[in-house]
Structure formats: structure tokens, C-alpha cells
Short mmCIF file of C-alpha atoms in Angstrom, two decimals:
data_model
loop_
_atom_site.label_atom_id
_atom_site.label_comp_id
_atom_site.label_asym_id
_atom_site.label_seq_id
_atom_site.Cartn_x
_atom_site.Cartn_y
_atom_site.Cartn_z
CA UNK A 1 15.69 -0.26 20.24
CA UNK A 2 15.72 -2.41 23.42
CA UNK A 3 13.09 -4.71 22.28
CA UNK A 4 12.74 -7.01 25.35
CA UNK A 5 13.07 -10.05 23.08
CA UNK A 6 11.27 -13.21 24.06
CA UNK A 7 11.92 -16.42 22.39
CA UNK A 8 9.31 -18.92 21.46
CA UNK A 9 8.72 -21.91 23.86
CA UNK A 10 7.58 -25.18 22.28
CA UNK A 11 5.92 -25.98 25.66
CA UNK A 12 3.67 -23.13 25.57
CA UNK A 13 0.40 -22.71 23.70
CA UNK A 14 -0.01 -19.40 22.15
CA UNK A 15 -3.26 -17.53 21.59
CA UNK A 16 -2.38 -16.69 17.98
CA UNK A 17 0.48 -17.86 15.71
CA UNK A 18 1.27 -15.44 12.89
CA UNK A 19 3.20 -16.89 9.98
CA UNK A 20 5.02 -14.60 7.60
CA UNK A 21 6.93 -11.63 9.11
CA UNK A 22 6.55 -8.50 7.11
CA UNK A 23 4.71 -5.10 7.47
CA UNK A 24 1.09 -6.27 8.04
CA UNK A 25 2.01 -9.41 10.16
CA UNK A 26 4.41 -7.53 12.18
CA UNK A 27 1.94 -4.77 12.75
CA UNK A 28 -0.73 -7.38 13.73
CA UNK A 29 1.65 -9.01 16.22
CA UNK A 30 2.64 -5.84 18.02
CA UNK A 31 -1.01 -4.74 18.46
CA UNK A 32 -2.01 -8.13 19.78
CA UNK A 33 0.94 -8.45 22.18
CA UNK A 34 0.38 -4.90 23.37
CA UNK A 35 -3.12 -5.77 24.28
CA UNK A 36 -2.00 -8.79 26.37
CA UNK A 37 -2.23 -11.60 23.85
CA UNK A 38 0.35 -14.46 23.72
CA UNK A 39 1.68 -14.10 20.20
CA UNK A 40 4.04 -16.39 18.15
CA UNK A 41 5.48 -14.73 15.06
CA UNK A 42 7.41 -17.01 12.53
CA UNK A 43 9.30 -16.02 9.47
CA UNK A 44 8.73 -17.55 6.11
CA UNK A 45 11.10 -18.06 3.03
CA UNK A 46 8.93 -15.55 1.06
CA UNK A 47 9.15 -12.64 3.38
CA UNK A 48 12.33 -11.09 1.92
CA UNK A 49 11.89 -11.51 -1.66
CA UNK A 50 8.14 -10.90 -2.22
CA UNK A 51 7.49 -7.42 -3.91
CA UNK A 52 5.54 -5.09 -1.84
CA UNK A 53 4.24 -1.56 -1.86
CA UNK A 54 6.82 1.21 -1.04
CA UNK A 55 4.83 4.45 -1.19
CA UNK A 56 2.29 6.32 1.01
CA UNK A 57 -0.36 8.93 0.71
CA UNK A 58 -1.91 11.23 3.52
CA UNK A 59 -4.63 8.56 4.08
CA UNK A 60 -2.15 5.91 4.75
CA UNK A 61 -0.60 8.07 7.45
CA UNK A 62 -4.16 8.61 9.14
CA UNK A 63 -4.56 4.73 9.26
CA UNK A 64 -1.10 4.28 11.00
CA UNK A 65 -2.12 7.17 13.44
CA UNK A 66 -5.38 5.44 14.26
CA UNK A 67 -3.76 2.18 14.90
CA UNK A 68 -1.23 3.89 17.13
CA UNK A 69 -3.78 5.90 19.21
CA UNK A 70 -6.39 2.97 19.66
CA UNK A 71 -3.87 0.40 20.64
CA UNK A 72 -1.39 2.58 22.42
CA UNK A 73 1.70 1.92 20.14
CA UNK A 74 3.37 5.30 19.49
CA UNK A 75 5.93 3.62 17.22
CA UNK A 76 3.31 2.83 14.70
CA UNK A 77 2.52 6.52 14.44
CA UNK A 78 6.21 7.10 13.28
CA UNK A 79 5.28 5.28 9.88
CA UNK A 80 3.10 8.30 9.17
CA UNK A 81 5.27 11.01 10.94
CA UNK A 82 8.67 10.01 9.67
CA UNK A 83 10.76 12.38 11.81
CA UNK A 84 10.07 9.94 14.73
CA UNK A 85 11.47 6.96 12.83
CA UNK A 86 15.06 5.59 13.69
CA UNK A 87 17.93 7.27 11.63
CA UNK A 88 18.61 4.02 9.84
CA UNK A 89 15.00 3.74 8.62
CA UNK A 90 14.86 7.37 7.43
CA UNK A 91 18.22 7.21 5.70
CA UNK A 92 17.23 4.16 3.73
CA UNK A 93 13.78 5.64 2.77
CA UNK A 94 12.94 8.29 0.33
CA UNK A 95 10.86 11.54 0.63
CA UNK A 96 7.61 12.02 -1.22
CA UNK A 97 6.81 15.64 -1.80
CA UNK A 98 4.63 15.05 -4.78
CA UNK A 99 2.80 12.52 -7.05
CA UNK A 100 3.64 13.17 -10.60
CA UNK A 101 1.87 11.61 -13.61
CA UNK A 102 3.69 12.08 -17.01
CA UNK A 103 1.95 10.79 -20.10
CA UNK A 104 4.10 9.30 -22.84
CA UNK A 105 3.37 8.30 -26.44
CA UNK A 106 5.62 5.81 -28.28
CA UNK A 107 8.42 7.41 -30.35
CA UNK A 108 7.63 10.90 -29.14
CA UNK A 109 8.96 13.25 -26.42
CA UNK A 110 6.90 13.81 -23.39
CA UNK A 111 4.36 16.61 -23.81
CA UNK A 112 4.49 18.91 -20.80
CA UNK A 113 0.75 19.73 -21.45
CA UNK A 114 0.09 16.03 -20.68
CA UNK A 115 1.16 16.10 -17.13
CA UNK A 116 -0.61 16.09 -13.66
CA UNK A 117 1.36 16.75 -10.49
CA UNK A 118 -0.07 16.88 -6.95
CA UNK A 119 2.26 18.51 -4.45
CA UNK A 120 2.14 17.33 -0.90
CA UNK A 121 1.99 20.11 1.74
CA UNK A 122 5.25 20.71 3.80
CA UNK A 123 3.67 19.62 6.91
CA UNK A 124 3.25 16.08 5.55
CA UNK A 125 5.82 13.45 5.72
CA UNK A 126 4.75 11.01 2.93
CA UNK A 127 7.65 8.68 2.01
CA UNK A 128 8.98 5.92 0.09
CA UNK A 129 9.49 2.79 2.46
CA UNK A 130 12.52 0.64 1.89
CA UNK A 131 10.73 -2.27 3.07
CA UNK A 132 13.42 -4.46 4.64
CA UNK A 133 14.34 -1.79 7.11
CA UNK A 134 10.68 -0.89 7.82
CA UNK A 135 9.84 -4.40 8.43
CA UNK A 136 12.72 -4.99 10.66
CA UNK A 137 11.72 -1.85 12.69
CA UNK A 138 8.19 -3.01 13.14
CA UNK A 139 9.43 -6.55 13.92
CA UNK A 140 11.52 -4.98 16.75
CA UNK A 141 8.39 -3.11 17.90
CA UNK A 142 6.37 -6.36 18.04
CA UNK A 143 9.13 -8.07 20.12
CA UNK A 144 9.27 -5.02 22.42
CA UNK A 145 5.58 -5.49 23.35
CA UNK A 146 5.95 -9.15 24.07
CA UNK A 147 5.66 -11.03 20.79
CA UNK A 148 7.45 -14.32 20.96
CA UNK A 149 9.85 -15.10 18.08
CA UNK A 150 11.78 -18.20 17.04
CA UNK A 151 15.38 -18.06 18.03
CA UNK A 152 17.71 -17.19 14.99
CA UNK A 153 14.62 -16.34 13.18
CA UNK A 154 14.04 -19.85 11.86
CA UNK A 155 11.81 -20.24 8.76
CA UNK A 156 8.44 -21.68 8.45
CA UNK A 157 8.40 -25.41 7.36
CA UNK A 158 4.87 -26.43 7.79
CA UNK A 159 1.54 -25.76 9.69
CA UNK A 160 -1.18 -28.20 10.45
CA UNK A 161 -4.51 -28.30 12.22
CA UNK A 162 -4.77 -30.05 15.56
CA UNK A 163 -7.80 -30.94 17.65
CA UNK A 164 -7.95 -27.60 19.53
CA UNK A 165 -5.83 -25.37 17.31
CA UNK A 166 -2.84 -25.49 15.10
CA UNK A 167 0.74 -26.57 15.01
CA UNK A 168 3.59 -24.54 13.38
CA UNK A 169 6.97 -26.34 12.50
CA UNK A 170 10.13 -24.45 11.66
CA UNK A 171 13.09 -25.53 9.61
CA UNK A 172 15.03 -27.00 12.49
CA UNK A 173 12.22 -29.46 13.22
CA UNK A 174 10.83 -27.73 16.35
CA UNK A 175 7.00 -27.49 16.58
CA UNK A 176 4.99 -24.82 18.33
CA UNK A 177 1.31 -24.71 19.18
CA UNK A 178 -1.33 -22.11 19.09
CA UNK A 179 -5.21 -21.77 19.53
CA UNK A 180 -5.45 -19.94 16.23
CA UNK A 181 -3.41 -19.29 13.01
CA UNK A 182 -3.09 -16.02 10.94
CA UNK A 183 -1.54 -16.91 7.76
CA UNK A 184 0.25 -14.01 5.93
CA UNK A 185 2.94 -16.04 4.07
CA UNK A 186 1.63 -15.19 0.70
CA UNK A 187 0.34 -17.38 -2.09
CA UNK A 188 2.92 -20.11 -1.39
CA UNK A 189 1.57 -20.82 2.04
CA UNK A 190 1.57 -24.41 3.16
CA UNK A 191 -2.00 -24.08 4.51
CA UNK A 192 -3.22 -22.51 1.29
CA UNK A 193 -1.63 -25.47 -0.69
CA UNK A 194 -3.48 -27.80 1.56
CA UNK A 195 -6.85 -25.92 0.77
CA UNK A 196 -6.18 -26.28 -2.91
CA UNK A 197 -4.25 -23.08 -3.75
CA UNK A 198 -5.33 -19.83 -5.19
CA UNK A 199 -8.18 -19.44 -7.54
CA UNK A 200 -7.33 -20.94 -11.06
CA UNK A 201 -8.31 -17.50 -12.49
CA UNK A 202 -8.07 -14.45 -10.36
CA UNK A 203 -11.38 -12.84 -9.58
CA UNK A 204 -10.13 -9.30 -10.59
CA UNK A 205 -10.90 -6.93 -13.23
CA UNK A 206 -7.31 -6.03 -13.49
CA UNK A 207 -4.99 -8.09 -15.70
CA UNK A 208 -1.33 -6.97 -15.82
CA UNK A 209 2.16 -8.25 -16.27
CA UNK A 210 4.41 -6.71 -13.56
CA UNK A 211 8.12 -6.26 -13.66
CA UNK A 212 9.95 -4.84 -10.53
CA UNK A 213 13.25 -4.55 -8.83
CA UNK A 214 15.57 -1.95 -7.22
CA UNK A 215 18.09 -0.30 -9.34
CA UNK A 216 21.13 2.04 -8.84
CA UNK A 217 22.36 4.57 -11.40
CA UNK A 218 18.83 5.74 -12.08
CA UNK A 219 19.05 9.34 -13.32
CA UNK A 220 16.57 12.05 -12.10
CA UNK A 221 14.07 12.75 -14.90
CA UNK A 222 14.44 16.38 -14.43
CA UNK A 223 18.15 16.06 -15.38
CA UNK A 224 17.23 15.05 -18.90
CA UNK A 225 13.93 16.84 -19.47
CA UNK A 226 14.37 20.43 -17.99
CA UNK A 227 11.81 21.57 -15.55
CA UNK A 228 11.69 24.81 -17.38
CA UNK A 229 9.37 22.99 -19.72
CA UNK A 230 7.01 22.61 -16.97
CA UNK A 231 6.68 26.03 -15.33
CA UNK A 232 4.48 25.06 -12.47
CA UNK A 233 6.09 21.65 -11.59
CA UNK A 234 8.42 20.87 -8.71
CA UNK A 235 11.23 18.30 -9.03
CA UNK A 236 9.94 14.99 -10.13
CA UNK A 237 12.42 12.92 -8.30
CA UNK A 238 11.37 14.42 -4.90
CA UNK A 239 8.21 12.41 -5.08
CA UNK A 240 6.70 9.32 -6.63
CA UNK A 241 6.86 9.49 -10.39
CA UNK A 242 4.36 7.29 -12.69
CA UNK A 243 5.34 7.47 -16.34
CA UNK A 244 2.05 6.55 -17.95
CA UNK A 245 1.33 5.13 -21.46
CA UNK A 246 -1.72 3.51 -23.23
CA UNK A 247 -1.94 0.23 -21.34
CA UNK A 248 0.35 0.64 -18.46
CA UNK A 249 2.84 2.65 -16.35
CA UNK A 250 6.34 2.75 -14.87
CA UNK A 251 6.48 3.90 -11.28
CA UNK A 252 9.72 5.29 -9.96
CA UNK A 253 10.40 5.76 -6.24
CA UNK A 254 13.80 7.22 -5.33
CA UNK A 255 15.26 6.35 -1.99
CA UNK A 256 18.21 8.76 -2.76
CA UNK A 257 16.29 11.95 -3.13
CA UNK A 258 17.24 13.77 0.25
CA UNK A 259 20.23 15.01 2.06
CA UNK A 260 20.20 12.31 4.55
CA UNK A 261 19.94 9.38 2.13
CA UNK A 262 22.36 6.45 2.94
CA UNK A 263 21.57 4.53 -0.28
CA UNK A 264 21.64 4.99 -4.18
CA UNK A 265 18.66 2.72 -4.64
CA UNK A 266 15.61 3.45 -6.67
CA UNK A 267 12.47 1.35 -6.87
CA UNK A 268 11.11 0.69 -10.36
CA UNK A 269 7.88 -1.08 -11.04
CA UNK A 270 6.49 -1.51 -14.59
CA UNK A 271 2.95 -2.81 -15.11
CA UNK A 272 1.55 -3.45 -18.57
CA UNK A 273 -1.63 -4.97 -20.07
CA UNK A 274 -0.51 -8.35 -21.28
CA UNK A 275 -2.80 -8.18 -24.34
CA UNK A 276 -1.25 -5.00 -25.57
CA UNK A 277 2.29 -5.83 -24.65
CA UNK A 278 2.50 -9.46 -25.58
CA UNK A 279 5.69 -8.91 -27.70
CA UNK A 280 7.82 -7.98 -24.84
CA UNK A 281 10.60 -10.61 -24.16
CA UNK A 282 10.05 -13.21 -21.55
CA UNK A 283 13.06 -12.18 -19.47
CA UNK A 284 12.04 -9.35 -17.21
CA UNK A 285 15.12 -7.12 -17.49
CA UNK A 286 14.91 -7.46 -21.24
CA UNK A 287 11.32 -6.68 -21.17
CA UNK A 288 11.83 -3.56 -19.13
CA UNK A 289 14.66 -2.55 -21.62
CA UNK A 290 12.49 -3.11 -24.55
CA UNK A 291 9.62 -1.17 -22.92
CA UNK A 292 11.53 1.96 -22.27
CA UNK A 293 13.04 2.04 -25.74
CA UNK A 294 9.66 2.96 -26.98
CA UNK A 295 9.66 6.25 -25.14
CA UNK A 296 12.53 8.57 -26.01
CA UNK A 297 12.51 10.63 -22.67
CA UNK A 298 12.77 7.61 -20.53
CA UNK A 299 15.86 6.02 -22.28
CA UNK A 300 18.41 8.52 -20.65
CA UNK A 301 16.95 8.01 -17.15
CA UNK A 302 17.55 4.27 -17.11
CA UNK A 303 20.57 3.69 -19.50
CA UNK A 304 23.01 3.42 -16.89
CA UNK A 305 20.82 1.74 -14.19
CA UNK A 306 21.87 -1.61 -12.74
CA UNK A 307 19.71 -3.94 -10.82
CA UNK A 308 20.92 -4.51 -7.22
CA UNK A 309 18.40 -7.41 -6.59
CA UNK A 310 16.85 -9.89 -8.77
CA UNK A 311 14.01 -8.85 -11.04
CA UNK A 312 10.58 -10.19 -10.18
CA UNK A 313 7.98 -10.73 -12.66
CA UNK A 314 4.77 -12.66 -13.59
CA UNK A 315 3.07 -12.82 -16.94
CA UNK A 316 -0.28 -12.45 -15.10
CA UNK A 317 0.38 -10.73 -11.64
CA UNK A 318 -3.14 -11.00 -10.20
CA UNK A 319 -4.10 -13.75 -7.64
CA UNK A 320 -7.05 -14.34 -5.46
CA UNK A 321 -8.21 -16.96 -2.89
CA UNK A 322 -12.01 -17.62 -2.51
CA UNK A 323 -12.15 -18.88 1.13
CA UNK A 324 -9.94 -17.06 3.51
CA UNK A 325 -11.44 -18.15 6.85
CA UNK A 326 -11.77 -21.66 8.14
CA UNK A 327 -11.37 -23.85 11.10
CA UNK A 328 -8.74 -22.17 13.37
CA UNK A 329 -7.16 -20.21 10.57
CA UNK A 330 -7.41 -16.89 8.68
CA UNK A 331 -5.72 -16.18 5.30
CA UNK A 332 -4.66 -12.53 5.80
CA UNK A 333 -3.50 -9.82 3.44
CA UNK A 334 -0.91 -11.31 0.90
CA UNK A 335 -2.23 -14.74 1.57
CA UNK A 336 -5.62 -13.70 0.42
CA UNK A 337 -4.78 -11.75 -2.89
CA UNK A 338 -2.06 -9.95 -4.93
CA UNK A 339 -2.69 -7.05 -7.23
CA UNK A 340 -0.79 -4.19 -8.88
CA UNK A 341 1.56 -2.23 -6.64
CA UNK A 342 0.11 1.21 -7.57
CA UNK A 343 -1.53 4.20 -5.98
CA UNK A 344 -0.08 3.32 -2.70
CA UNK A 345 -2.88 0.78 -2.10
CA UNK A 346 -0.60 -2.08 -0.90
CA UNK A 347 0.74 -0.30 2.22
CA UNK A 348 -2.48 1.30 3.02
CA UNK A 349 -4.54 -1.93 2.83
CA UNK A 350 -2.06 -3.64 5.13
CA UNK A 351 -2.75 -1.11 7.85
CA UNK A 352 -6.52 -1.13 7.18
CA UNK A 353 -6.64 -5.05 7.48
CA UNK A 354 -4.58 -5.09 10.77
CA UNK A 355 -7.06 -2.55 12.32
CA UNK A 356 -10.11 -4.78 11.16
CA UNK A 357 -8.74 -8.14 12.30
CA UNK A 358 -6.99 -7.30 15.59
CA UNK A 359 -10.07 -6.46 17.74
CA UNK A 360 -11.80 -9.69 16.64
CA UNK A 361 -8.78 -11.91 17.41
CA UNK A 362 -8.65 -10.20 20.93
CA UNK A 363 -12.34 -10.90 21.38
CA UNK A 364 -11.79 -14.50 20.37
CA UNK A 365 -9.00 -14.96 22.68
CA UNK A 366 -11.12 -13.54 25.76
CA UNK A 367 -14.24 -15.66 24.93
CA UNK A 368 -12.22 -18.80 23.58
CA UNK A 369 -14.55 -18.57 20.51
CA UNK A 370 -12.39 -19.34 17.45
CA UNK A 371 -15.39 -20.45 15.23
CA UNK A 372 -15.32 -19.34 11.52
CA UNK A 373 -18.50 -17.32 11.99
CA UNK A 374 -16.48 -15.14 14.38
CA UNK A 375 -14.13 -14.18 11.64
CA UNK A 376 -16.61 -14.12 8.88
CA UNK A 377 -17.32 -10.26 8.92
CA UNK A 378 -13.53 -9.61 8.76
CA UNK A 379 -13.05 -11.89 5.92
CA UNK A 380 -16.02 -10.25 4.04
CA UNK A 381 -14.54 -6.87 4.73
CA UNK A 382 -11.11 -8.10 3.44
CA UNK A 383 -12.89 -9.25 0.28
CA UNK A 384 -14.60 -6.00 -0.25
CA UNK A 385 -11.31 -4.18 0.28
CA UNK A 386 -9.64 -6.29 -2.26
CA UNK A 387 -12.60 -5.49 -4.75
CA UNK A 388 -12.25 -1.91 -4.00
CA UNK A 389 -8.50 -1.90 -4.72
CA UNK A 390 -8.93 -3.83 -7.82
CA UNK A 391 -11.68 -1.45 -9.18
CA UNK A 392 -9.42 1.49 -8.60
CA UNK A 393 -6.43 -0.08 -10.33
CA UNK A 394 -8.58 -1.44 -13.19
CA UNK A 395 -10.01 2.00 -13.69
CA UNK A 396 -6.49 3.38 -13.74
CA UNK A 397 -5.45 0.98 -16.29
CA UNK A 398 -8.18 1.99 -18.63
CA UNK A 399 -7.58 5.72 -17.88
CA UNK A 400 -4.27 5.40 -19.28
CA UNK A 401 -5.67 5.03 -22.80
CA UNK A 402 -5.91 8.78 -23.09
CA UNK A 403 -4.55 11.55 -21.14
CA UNK A 404 -7.88 13.36 -20.86
CA UNK A 405 -9.42 10.41 -19.12
CA UNK A 406 -6.30 10.15 -16.79
CA UNK A 407 -6.49 13.84 -15.83
CA UNK A 408 -10.07 13.20 -14.92
CA UNK A 409 -9.67 9.84 -13.11
CA UNK A 410 -6.45 10.93 -11.07
CA UNK A 411 -8.24 13.89 -9.71
CA UNK A 412 -10.98 11.69 -8.23
CA UNK A 413 -8.49 9.27 -6.79
CA UNK A 414 -6.63 12.19 -5.08
CA UNK A 415 -9.92 13.66 -3.83
CA UNK A 416 -10.84 10.29 -2.30
CA UNK A 417 -7.48 10.08 -0.65
CA UNK A 418 -7.74 13.56 0.74
CA UNK A 419 -11.27 13.34 2.01
CA UNK A 420 -10.69 9.80 3.47
CA UNK A 421 -7.82 11.13 5.47
CA UNK A 422 -9.70 14.07 6.78
CA UNK A 423 -12.75 11.80 7.55
CA UNK A 424 -10.67 9.37 9.38
CA UNK A 425 -8.88 11.92 11.30
CA UNK A 426 -12.16 13.47 12.35
CA UNK A 427 -13.69 10.06 13.33
CA UNK A 428 -10.59 9.10 15.32
CA UNK A 429 -10.60 12.41 17.18
CA UNK A 430 -14.30 11.77 18.13
CA UNK A 431 -13.56 8.34 19.26
CA UNK A 432 -10.58 9.46 21.39
CA UNK A 433 -12.98 11.93 23.15
CA UNK A 434 -15.67 9.52 23.67
CA UNK A 435 -13.67 6.33 24.17
CA UNK A 436 -16.07 4.57 21.70
CA UNK A 437 -14.22 3.03 18.67
CA UNK A 438 -17.27 1.59 17.09
CA UNK A 439 -17.47 4.49 14.42
CA UNK A 440 -14.28 3.08 12.94
CA UNK A 441 -15.52 -0.52 12.78
CA UNK A 442 -18.29 -0.28 10.08
CA UNK A 443 -17.06 -3.43 8.56
CA UNK A 444 -20.41 -3.93 6.95
CA UNK A 445 -20.23 -0.69 4.84
CA UNK A 446 -18.10 -2.26 2.06
CA UNK A 447 -14.49 -0.92 1.88
CA UNK A 448 -15.54 2.19 3.86
CA UNK A 449 -15.04 1.41 7.55
CA UNK A 450 -15.71 4.95 8.80
CA UNK A 451 -18.22 7.70 7.65
CA UNK A 452 -17.33 9.60 4.46
CA UNK A 453 -18.84 12.63 2.91
CA UNK A 454 -22.24 11.74 1.57
CA UNK A 455 -21.92 10.90 -2.14
CA UNK A 456 -18.16 10.12 -2.20
CA UNK A 457 -18.52 6.31 -2.30
CA UNK A 458 -21.05 6.84 -5.13
CA UNK A 459 -18.71 9.03 -7.01
CA UNK A 460 -15.94 6.34 -6.90
CA UNK A 461 -18.47 3.73 -8.13
CA UNK A 462 -19.59 6.12 -10.90
CA UNK A 463 -16.04 6.66 -12.15
CA UNK A 464 -15.17 2.91 -12.07
CA UNK A 465 -18.45 2.16 -13.93
CA UNK A 466 -17.49 4.81 -16.60
CA UNK A 467 -13.91 3.24 -17.11
CA UNK A 468 -15.60 -0.08 -17.39
CA UNK A 469 -17.88 1.27 -20.22
CA UNK A 470 -14.78 2.67 -21.96
CA UNK A 471 -13.12 -0.89 -21.71
CA UNK A 472 -16.40 -2.46 -23.13
CA UNK A 473 -16.50 0.03 -26.04
CA UNK A 474 -19.74 1.77 -24.93
CA UNK A 475 -18.11 5.10 -24.21
CA UNK A 476 -15.15 6.92 -25.65
CA UNK A 477 -12.33 8.18 -23.39
CA UNK A 478 -13.34 11.66 -24.06
CA UNK A 479 -16.95 11.13 -23.17
CA UNK A 480 -15.99 9.27 -20.01
CA UNK A 481 -13.62 12.13 -19.07
CA UNK A 482 -16.40 14.83 -19.75
CA UNK A 483 -18.65 12.82 -17.38
CA UNK A 484 -16.16 12.57 -14.60
CA UNK A 485 -15.42 16.35 -14.80
CA UNK A 486 -19.18 17.07 -14.62
CA UNK A 487 -19.63 14.84 -11.67
CA UNK A 488 -16.81 16.77 -9.91
CA UNK A 489 -18.32 20.06 -10.62
CA UNK A 490 -21.70 18.95 -9.20
CA UNK A 491 -20.56 17.07 -6.15
CA UNK A 492 -21.11 19.21 -3.01
CA UNK A 493 -18.03 17.89 -1.10
CA UNK A 494 -15.43 18.98 -3.90
CA UNK A 495 -13.46 21.85 -2.52
CA UNK A 496 -13.53 24.63 -5.21
CA UNK A 497 -10.22 26.14 -4.17
CA UNK A 498 -8.06 23.21 -5.69
CA UNK A 499 -9.61 23.20 -9.17
CA UNK A 500 -10.47 19.47 -9.25
CA UNK A 501 -13.27 20.15 -11.90
CA UNK A 502 -11.17 22.33 -14.07
CA UNK A 503 -10.22 20.05 -17.12
CA UNK A 504 -8.27 22.78 -19.01
CA UNK A 505 -5.74 22.92 -16.31
CA UNK A 506 -3.08 20.50 -17.82
CA UNK A 507 -0.55 20.65 -15.08
CA UNK A 508 -2.33 20.58 -11.66
CA UNK A 509 -0.77 21.69 -8.28
CA UNK A 510 -3.19 20.46 -5.44
CA UNK A 511 -2.34 20.72 -1.89
CA UNK A 512 -4.00 17.82 -0.15
CA UNK A 513 -4.64 18.36 3.46
CA UNK A 514 -4.39 16.05 6.41
CA UNK A 515 -1.53 15.18 8.73
CA UNK A 516 1.58 17.00 10.03
CA UNK A 517 5.17 15.90 10.00
CA UNK A 518 8.70 16.69 9.02
CA UNK A 519 11.32 15.07 6.85
CA UNK A 520 14.39 15.05 7.00
CA UNK A 521 16.98 16.78 9.25
CA UNK A 522 16.88 17.54 12.85
CA UNK A 523 13.91 16.23 14.90
CA UNK A 524 11.95 19.40 15.19
CA UNK A 525 8.29 19.75 15.10
CA UNK A 526 6.61 22.15 12.57
CA UNK A 527 3.12 21.45 13.85
CA UNK A 528 1.55 18.44 15.45
CA UNK A 529 -2.05 17.49 16.21
CA UNK A 530 -2.79 16.76 19.69
CA UNK A 531 -4.98 13.70 18.36
CA UNK A 532 -1.90 11.89 17.50
#
């Protein structure tokens, strides 16, 4: 890509300095620069080593498409329509033709009747992102549209308030100035340390120990457990696999699962309830090995696997920050919270938060009004999105207690993803026709920033409430599952064709609908919406 790179100038005062250079911050820099803002983007030490989401769902793609169309950056649409990505990005990423949930019990073979698989239609291009290459691609896009970067990508050393803005110092001692700071470094941010650090106890329902790395030598699950045992299933390794068990999951995302793959890597992330798995070793690799030893069908998959980067782990993964907006600064995305990397929420939230913050920054630069009250609605929206994400993951963690409950919960989650994608697509098309984007700026409506089918948010709240009752011992898993299926049967927006409300179906094939694309091979179009 000819990026038209512009290097940062210590003599210039930028409108916005963004510290931390990864997916969300690079996207934000690209959007602001494309709209004429003077943007400084500075790398941080934490960028490369911090675990991040690597999977998408159809709704994720629709958020990327909306960013691309509203702010006139077609390169962002390629993140949801992967045949438009550079070859190097496609070769290092993996395909996602399905979402598979296989339930395991300690010491027993996996029961094919306790399996849920959602197949992604052929016109979709959901995928597994190899984040270093994706983030480099979006960094190049940001530079192409005029973002200023520090020569040789020097790392952030410190940030400090000034009388009329902020100063940003990099590790060669050079200081740059800006009218406003967006901090996306993460929970080790210098400005966050000045503000007292993260909350002493995370304000989340979810509590988990997370172990994650990239491995080579991971065997495809279907090579050891024949697909003939699952008559309606497609190959697990062609999509995201979640091996579930009471109190947690192991998510497997292959990057080596298509003919164009240029890597042997596979992403593996384990998440466990620390109260139920307190006996696992402290060392993350030893803990992972001890975990898979409990499940006979998982042992062959990982017995020859070797880590190609350091394991990352934390005994309690969740982190939150109470005050994310202040004088001349906004704590954004990974500087505001950290939660489980599950259900494709991490990538999706990154794009959603960029969409919410960018217009406010543009307006602030135009009016020279950088007061905290200007950014308070976005900070409140970010908090509600964090809460929504946490509610979903906490409900998922409870749902692993019993396959019947997982079968019910996962259908609601998929239904939400499908209908949110379709609703956002419809709203975007209306905005493109009218030129009015306010229908996509409903930041005061909780986590739902565009109109959804009547009753869908209430269904989500109901399911999360039921799982909390299971956690509290007020309901059994079976009772909660029955109530969820009954709610699905009664909801007017549930499409009957896909059998969402059919609990006897142990292996579900559901064709979610939104978005068009192709992967991999020649750059040919199967079908493409004019709205993109």
C-alpha cells in the first residue's frame, strides 16, 4: 500500500493524540484523519503482546461496513469482506465457516448429542484475524489518510496534561503536543496510573482465569473424532471451535484452515471459573496441559502442539476503570476494561466504540470544546457496552454448567447476532439514502445504538436474568433452559425456519443471514450489496 506516510512534527499541535496502536486506535486514527483532523498516533510497549479478540460474526462485519460507508474509507469494509484484503493479511488469517460448541465431561468421550453448530452461509466471509497483520494493515490505512506517526515507530514513554491540552513523550525523549488525548494503551497506561489505576475489584459479573497463546502442531479435532459421529456437522476446524465444560471453555481458532494459508498457527484461549479450577498449576502452560488431560477427546488434539509465543495468563482476568473521561483525555476501549475473549465480542466492541467516539471528537475539534461534558455521553455508552458484554459472557459461563442450558443460551446469542446484523444493515441503508446518520447514534439507548426488533433487548435481559438465577441457586439449569425455549417460541421476531425454539434438536445447523463476501482464492464476487 502506498500510504503517503507523514511523520510527526514536535513543532505542530495536533487535534487528537491517540496512544496505543492496535485495531481500535488505528481505526479511530484513520477515521479522524480521513475527515480532516490532525491526528498523532503513537505506539505503546503493550501493543504487540496484549491478547485480543481474533474472531468475527456477521454483526461484526456490518459494523465495519457502517464505518467504511459513513466515513468514506473502503479499506475498512475489507475487514468484513475479506476478499478485498491484501494477500498477506488473508494468508495469515483463517476462515470461519461455522461456530461449533462441543460439550465435554471430565473423563468421558464427547457425546455427539451434546453439540451445537451454526453454519455461516457461503456468501459470508467471517474469519479468524491474525492480529499483528490486521493491525499493521489498518495502521497503513491510517497513515494513507494523513495520520502522523512517530518516525521508526518509537514507543510511548509518558503523557502529561498541559494548560490547553496534553503532551506525549516517546522513548527517544521527543515530546509532541495535542489538544486532546485518546488513551488506548491498556491498563498499564501512564495516564491511568496517574489517575489511580484500575478499580481494585473489577465491576463485572464475570470472574475467570484466562490462558492464551498461539500454537503450532494443533491437530484438527475431526481427525481424531470422526465426523461420521456427527451426521449433520461440517468440519469443526473450518470455523471457530469452542470446547465447553462446566465452568469454562477452550476456544480454538485455526489460521491454517484454508488452501491459501501461509502459516501453521492456531490460536487457543482457555477460560475457567477460578473457584472451580483453583487446583490448576500456576504456570499457564502447565495449567493448560492439566486442563486438557481431564477430557479424553482433547488430548490428541494438543499432544504435539508447541507454543510459538509466550503464554499470557492472569488469575483473575477482568479489569475495569471507573472514570474514563476527564480533562482533555478519554480512556478508550482496552484502557477502559478487559474481559473474556469470547463470542467475538472484543473485535465487535472495538469497531462499535470507534463509531461512537469519532463524531464527538470531530465536533470537539470544530468547536474547540474539549470539556468532559462533551464526551460524557460516549463514556456512558462505553460503560453500557462493557456491561452488556459482561452480561453475555457471564451468562455464557453459567450456561456451561449443563448442555441443555447452553443449547438454549447459544441460540439466543446467535439470534441476537443475526438480527443485530440485519437491523444495522437496514438502518445503514436508510442513512445512506437520506444522508442522516442520527438513527445510528442512539447512544442513550443502552448498548443498542440503532433500532432493533421490538422485544429483542428484553429477551437478552431475560436470558441474562435467568442465568443469574441459576448462579444464585434460585433456578435449576433445566428450568432456566425451559423458560428460554419458551421465550423463543413466543417471541414474534424469531424466524421459525431455523428451529431456534426446538430444544430436541441436539445438533443445530442455522444459516444466519447478513452480508456477502468470498474467501479465499481469486478475487471474484459472488454477490455484493450496493449498500457497501
